[in-house]
mmCIF file of C-alpha atoms in Angstrom:
data_model
loop_
_atom_site.group_PDB
_atom_site.id
_atom_site.type_symbol
_atom_site.label_atom_id
_atom_site.label_comp_id
_atom_site.label_asym_id
_atom_site.label_seq_id
_atom_site.Cartn_x
_atom_site.Cartn_y
_atom_site.Cartn_z
ATOM 1 C CA LYS A 1 -5.015 43.174 36.638
ATOM 2 C CA GLN A 2 -7.813 44.007 33.744
ATOM 3 C CA GLU A 3 -7.952 47.481 34.544
ATOM 4 C CA VAL A 4 -9.983 49.797 31.808
ATOM 5 C CA THR A 5 -9.537 54.069 31.968
ATOM 6 C CA GLN A 6 -11.682 56.315 29.763
ATOM 7 C CA ILE A 7 -10.567 59.341 28.598
ATOM 8 C CA PRO A 8 -11.070 61.970 28.864
ATOM 9 C CA ALA A 9 -13.441 62.279 32.682
ATOM 10 C CA ALA A 10 -15.125 64.857 31.207
ATOM 11 C CA LEU A 11 -15.991 65.981 27.844
ATOM 12 C CA SER A 12 -18.784 68.976 26.303
ATOM 13 C CA VAL A 13 -19.266 70.160 22.614
ATOM 14 C CA PRO A 14 -21.637 71.794 20.751
ATOM 15 C CA GLU A 15 -24.457 70.901 19.279
ATOM 16 C CA GLY A 16 -24.220 68.866 15.852
ATOM 17 C CA GLU A 17 -19.677 68.155 16.345
ATOM 18 C CA ASN A 18 -19.383 64.796 16.267
ATOM 19 C CA LEU A 19 -17.035 63.538 18.930
ATOM 20 C CA VAL A 20 -14.666 60.197 20.587
ATOM 21 C CA LEU A 21 -14.848 58.464 23.738
ATOM 22 C CA ASN A 22 -12.201 56.650 24.325
ATOM 23 C CA CYS A 23 -11.201 53.505 26.382
ATOM 24 C CA SER A 24 -8.462 51.750 26.804
ATOM 25 C CA PHE A 25 -7.821 48.184 28.772
ATOM 26 C CA THR A 26 -4.491 46.066 30.158
ATOM 27 C CA ASP A 27 -5.410 43.143 29.405
ATOM 28 C CA SER A 28 -6.509 41.573 25.687
ATOM 29 C CA ALA A 29 -7.705 38.526 26.912
ATOM 30 C CA ILE A 30 -11.587 39.505 27.162
ATOM 31 C CA TYR A 31 -14.518 37.998 25.256
ATOM 32 C CA ASN A 32 -16.022 40.922 25.020
ATOM 33 C CA LEU A 33 -16.607 44.591 25.346
ATOM 34 C CA GLN A 34 -19.899 46.786 26.463
ATOM 35 C CA TRP A 35 -20.820 50.499 25.839
ATOM 36 C CA PHE A 36 -23.304 51.697 27.893
ATOM 37 C CA ARG A 37 -24.955 55.399 28.716
ATOM 38 C CA GLN A 38 -25.592 56.241 32.481
ATOM 39 C CA ASP A 39 -28.357 59.309 33.381
ATOM 40 C CA PRO A 40 -28.459 60.709 36.184
ATOM 41 C CA GLY A 41 -30.243 58.442 39.323
ATOM 42 C CA LYS A 42 -30.295 56.654 37.235
ATOM 43 C CA GLY A 43 -29.094 53.072 35.717
ATOM 44 C CA LEU A 44 -27.296 52.265 32.932
ATOM 45 C CA THR A 45 -28.837 51.383 29.135
ATOM 46 C CA SER A 46 -26.604 49.494 27.587
ATOM 47 C CA LEU A 47 -25.514 50.116 23.666
ATOM 48 C CA LEU A 48 -23.379 48.236 21.529
ATOM 49 C CA LEU A 49 -22.091 45.476 22.663
ATOM 50 C CA ILE A 50 -18.502 43.755 20.501
ATOM 51 C CA GLN A 51 -17.500 40.203 21.002
ATOM 52 C CA SER A 52 -13.906 39.264 21.327
ATOM 53 C CA SER A 53 -13.367 38.254 17.551
ATOM 54 C CA GLN A 54 -15.012 41.230 16.099
ATOM 55 C CA ARG A 55 -14.210 45.048 15.059
ATOM 56 C CA GLU A 56 -17.166 46.953 15.122
ATOM 57 C CA GLN A 57 -20.386 47.944 16.068
ATOM 58 C CA THR A 58 -22.924 50.290 14.952
ATOM 59 C CA SER A 59 -26.498 51.713 16.153
ATOM 60 C CA GLY A 60 -27.584 53.889 14.109
ATOM 61 C CA ARG A 61 -25.451 57.455 15.396
ATOM 62 C CA LEU A 62 -23.227 55.367 17.381
ATOM 63 C CA ASN A 63 -20.425 53.069 16.604
ATOM 64 C CA ALA A 64 -18.123 51.822 18.107
ATOM 65 C CA SER A 65 -13.811 50.063 17.624
ATOM 66 C CA LEU A 66 -12.039 47.693 19.339
ATOM 67 C CA ASP A 67 -8.930 47.503 18.742
ATOM 68 C CA LYS A 68 -7.983 44.130 20.933
ATOM 69 C CA SER A 69 -4.125 43.918 20.781
ATOM 70 C CA SER A 70 -3.831 48.016 21.815
ATOM 71 C CA GLY A 71 -6.815 47.553 24.128
ATOM 72 C CA ARG A 72 -8.134 50.080 22.976
ATOM 73 C CA SER A 73 -12.520 51.017 22.245
ATOM 74 C CA THR A 74 -13.493 53.832 21.214
ATOM 75 C CA LEU A 75 -17.202 54.955 20.573
ATOM 76 C CA TYR A 76 -17.547 57.575 17.867
ATOM 77 C CA ILE A 77 -21.369 59.565 18.733
ATOM 78 C CA ALA A 78 -21.818 62.027 15.458
ATOM 79 C CA ALA A 79 -24.086 64.877 15.153
ATOM 80 C CA SER A 80 -24.191 65.118 18.478
ATOM 81 C CA GLN A 81 -28.072 65.949 20.488
ATOM 82 C CA PRO A 82 -28.018 67.244 23.845
ATOM 83 C CA GLY A 83 -29.638 64.218 24.578
ATOM 84 C CA ASP A 84 -26.960 62.411 24.306
ATOM 85 C CA SER A 85 -25.522 64.290 27.424
ATOM 86 C CA ALA A 86 -25.037 61.354 29.917
ATOM 87 C CA THR A 87 -21.646 59.435 31.488
ATOM 88 C CA TYR A 88 -20.380 56.884 29.388
ATOM 89 C CA LEU A 89 -19.104 53.099 30.619
ATOM 90 C CA CYS A 90 -17.441 50.740 29.009
ATOM 91 C CA ALA A 91 -16.468 47.505 30.132
ATOM 92 C CA VAL A 92 -15.052 44.010 30.097
ATOM 93 C CA LYS A 93 -15.632 40.921 30.150
ATOM 94 C CA ALA A 94 -12.355 39.618 31.121
ATOM 95 C CA SER A 95 -11.573 36.140 30.218
ATOM 96 C CA GLY A 96 -11.936 33.638 32.091
ATOM 97 C CA THR A 97 -13.701 34.655 33.860
ATOM 98 C CA TYR A 98 -17.929 36.045 34.940
ATOM 99 C CA LYS A 99 -16.802 39.458 35.974
ATOM 100 C CA TYR A 100 -17.070 43.006 34.178
ATOM 101 C CA ILE A 101 -14.332 45.612 34.891
ATOM 102 C CA PHE A 102 -15.712 49.088 34.059
ATOM 103 C CA GLY A 103 -13.877 52.590 34.060
ATOM 104 C CA THR A 104 -14.792 55.758 36.010
ATOM 105 C CA GLY A 105 -16.823 56.790 32.440
ATOM 106 C CA THR A 106 -16.789 59.763 30.017
ATOM 107 C CA ARG A 107 -18.720 63.218 30.913
ATOM 108 C CA LEU A 108 -20.797 63.921 28.056
ATOM 109 C CA LYS A 109 -22.717 67.521 28.134
ATOM 110 C CA VAL A 110 -23.787 69.017 24.585
ATOM 111 C CA LEU A 111 -24.207 72.531 24.412
ATOM 112 C CA ALA A 112 -27.987 73.573 22.917
ATOM 113 C CA GLY B 1 -42.429 43.806 34.109
ATOM 114 C CA ALA B 2 -39.834 43.590 30.232
ATOM 115 C CA GLY B 3 -36.344 45.324 32.482
ATOM 116 C CA VAL B 4 -34.518 44.457 35.479
ATOM 117 C CA SER B 5 -36.478 46.132 38.842
ATOM 118 C CA GLN B 6 -34.432 46.952 41.890
ATOM 119 C CA SER B 7 -36.357 47.557 45.270
ATOM 120 C CA PRO B 8 -36.577 50.690 47.021
ATOM 121 C CA SER B 9 -35.533 52.909 44.565
ATOM 122 C CA ASN B 10 -33.998 54.399 47.907
ATOM 123 C CA LYS B 11 -32.670 53.401 51.166
ATOM 124 C CA VAL B 12 -31.242 55.907 54.549
ATOM 125 C CA THR B 13 -30.874 53.854 57.739
ATOM 126 C CA GLU B 14 -28.427 54.250 61.063
ATOM 127 C CA LYS B 15 -25.715 52.645 61.154
ATOM 128 C CA GLY B 16 -25.403 49.031 62.803
ATOM 129 C CA LYS B 17 -28.492 48.583 61.529
ATOM 130 C CA ASP B 18 -29.472 46.178 58.593
ATOM 131 C CA VAL B 19 -30.238 46.181 54.926
ATOM 132 C CA GLU B 20 -32.257 44.176 52.760
ATOM 133 C CA LEU B 21 -32.754 45.590 48.189
ATOM 134 C CA ARG B 22 -33.512 43.751 46.594
ATOM 135 C CA CYS B 23 -34.060 42.783 42.527
ATOM 136 C CA ASP B 24 -36.634 41.471 39.963
ATOM 137 C CA PRO B 25 -33.946 40.304 37.242
ATOM 138 C CA ILE B 26 -36.065 39.499 33.380
ATOM 139 C CA SER B 27 -38.011 36.344 33.241
ATOM 140 C CA GLY B 28 -35.792 33.629 31.512
ATOM 141 C CA HIS B 29 -32.309 35.602 32.262
ATOM 142 C CA THR B 30 -30.189 33.105 34.403
ATOM 143 C CA ALA B 31 -27.604 34.844 35.121
ATOM 144 C CA LEU B 32 -27.827 37.155 37.571
ATOM 145 C CA TYR B 33 -25.188 39.983 38.552
ATOM 146 C CA TRP B 34 -24.583 42.711 41.834
ATOM 147 C CA TYR B 35 -22.760 46.434 41.754
ATOM 148 C CA ARG B 36 -21.389 48.853 43.765
ATOM 149 C CA GLN B 37 -21.283 52.671 43.008
ATOM 150 C CA SER B 38 -19.844 54.926 44.602
ATOM 151 C CA LEU B 39 -19.413 58.581 44.151
ATOM 152 C CA GLY B 40 -17.106 59.379 41.548
ATOM 153 C CA GLN B 41 -16.308 55.885 41.217
ATOM 154 C CA GLY B 42 -16.761 52.833 38.564
ATOM 155 C CA LEU B 43 -19.057 49.851 39.564
ATOM 156 C CA GLU B 44 -17.268 47.212 41.275
ATOM 157 C CA PHE B 45 -18.119 43.779 41.472
ATOM 158 C CA LEU B 46 -19.945 42.389 44.269
ATOM 159 C CA ILE B 47 -21.484 39.275 43.346
ATOM 160 C CA TYR B 48 -22.691 36.989 40.361
ATOM 161 C CA PHE B 49 -25.399 34.209 40.046
ATOM 162 C CA GLN B 50 -25.926 31.662 37.544
ATOM 163 C CA GLY B 51 -27.922 28.689 37.065
ATOM 164 C CA ASN B 52 -28.443 26.865 40.413
ATOM 165 C CA SER B 53 -23.870 26.833 40.076
ATOM 166 C CA ALA B 54 -22.771 28.130 43.186
ATOM 167 C CA PRO B 55 -22.419 31.565 43.021
ATOM 168 C CA ASP B 56 -18.732 33.755 42.773
ATOM 169 C CA LYS B 57 -19.113 35.981 45.461
ATOM 170 C CA SER B 58 -15.521 37.282 45.274
ATOM 171 C CA GLY B 59 -16.456 41.461 45.593
ATOM 172 C CA LEU B 60 -17.730 41.125 48.251
ATOM 173 C CA PRO B 61 -16.084 43.843 50.616
ATOM 174 C CA SER B 62 -16.764 42.150 54.240
ATOM 175 C CA ASP B 63 -18.508 39.478 55.777
ATOM 176 C CA ARG B 64 -20.911 42.117 56.937
ATOM 177 C CA PHE B 65 -22.109 41.021 52.672
ATOM 178 C CA SER B 66 -25.214 38.497 51.623
ATOM 179 C CA ALA B 67 -27.095 37.192 48.760
ATOM 180 C CA GLU B 68 -29.267 34.396 48.041
ATOM 181 C CA ARG B 69 -30.710 34.014 44.764
ATOM 182 C CA THR B 70 -34.136 31.612 45.176
ATOM 183 C CA GLY B 71 -35.774 29.393 42.952
ATOM 184 C CA GLY B 72 -33.543 30.955 40.481
ATOM 185 C CA SER B 73 -35.188 34.399 40.027
ATOM 186 C CA VAL B 74 -35.385 36.958 42.838
ATOM 187 C CA SER B 75 -32.574 38.500 44.222
ATOM 188 C CA THR B 76 -31.564 39.267 47.768
ATOM 189 C CA LEU B 77 -28.524 41.216 48.556
ATOM 190 C CA THR B 78 -28.032 41.577 52.675
ATOM 191 C CA ILE B 79 -26.084 43.802 54.319
ATOM 192 C CA GLN B 80 -25.486 43.901 58.196
ATOM 193 C CA ARG B 81 -24.222 45.852 60.591
ATOM 194 C CA THR B 82 -24.432 49.467 57.740
ATOM 195 C CA GLN B 83 -21.425 51.617 58.520
ATOM 196 C CA GLN B 84 -21.427 55.151 56.247
ATOM 197 C CA GLU B 85 -18.238 53.388 53.732
ATOM 198 C CA ASP B 86 -21.806 51.455 52.129
ATOM 199 C CA SER B 87 -23.515 54.400 51.198
ATOM 200 C CA ALA B 88 -23.312 53.745 47.436
ATOM 201 C CA VAL B 89 -25.649 53.013 44.643
ATOM 202 C CA TYR B 90 -26.473 49.135 44.516
ATOM 203 C CA LEU B 91 -26.911 48.212 40.833
ATOM 204 C CA CYS B 92 -28.535 44.321 39.733
ATOM 205 C CA ALA B 93 -28.195 43.501 36.373
ATOM 206 C CA SER B 94 -29.250 40.330 34.820
ATOM 207 C CA SER B 95 -28.626 37.790 30.894
ATOM 208 C CA GLN B 96 -29.829 35.344 29.564
ATOM 209 C CA SER B 97 -27.263 33.479 30.342
ATOM 210 C CA GLY B 98 -23.897 32.961 31.682
ATOM 211 C CA ILE B 99 -22.377 32.435 28.494
ATOM 212 C CA HIS B 100 -19.710 34.801 26.909
ATOM 213 C CA TYR B 101 -21.207 36.840 25.168
ATOM 214 C CA ASN B 102 -24.067 38.212 26.373
ATOM 215 C CA GLU B 103 -25.619 41.764 27.088
ATOM 216 C CA GLN B 104 -26.441 42.910 30.441
ATOM 217 C CA PHE B 105 -29.473 44.636 31.471
ATOM 218 C CA PHE B 106 -29.793 46.523 34.026
ATOM 219 C CA GLY B 107 -32.529 47.804 36.588
ATOM 220 C CA PRO B 108 -31.690 51.268 38.117
ATOM 221 C CA GLY B 109 -30.289 50.380 41.188
ATOM 222 C CA THR B 110 -30.644 51.046 45.298
ATOM 223 C CA ARG B 111 -29.439 54.601 46.753
ATOM 224 C CA LEU B 112 -27.969 53.642 49.975
ATOM 225 C CA THR B 113 -27.577 56.311 52.128
ATOM 226 C CA VAL B 114 -26.231 55.213 56.215
ATOM 227 C CA LEU B 115 -26.175 58.541 58.473
#
């Protein structure tokens, strides 16, 4: 059974720091992995989607990597800003299913 | 509209009542998902629709939960005889097709409170 874990559960950093959020999954047989952000009381906003055949994806200050064999993905945020404060969720699409399995998220607070 | 919309945004109901939650996916998206997000927990898959195929209902927690999708577009999630443990945010997502590489786009959710 696929399980997704995100560490740390919460993180506070001063503005301007580069930071890394971690996502691990137990079954490497995945189709893709997607990173989302969720602002309080809102739905999820897609940040990056990495196919199983890819190693990384970049969008602006965000870079997501995927190491399928070790069951890990990282989301790198460069030069963090207060507007980056949100909960970040990763989700994997398991092989043989259309379901996404979500981690419980990392609550990020960037201090001005 | 450009995105996924859900209504109502908030619903407060009494235990034992039935509720209906609505999702309008992005036009042209054939795949539609319902999830539940309880306080302090991750997203829990409920049900998946793809085109005219039979839905994957494997995530529905009990037979009090049902969903339908009319005309391949709008979806309604119905919870009968609501219980307090049904209180959660119900999120809907759609994607362009059911093939495995497409992104999911989420609606803002419906916050359900059962008193």
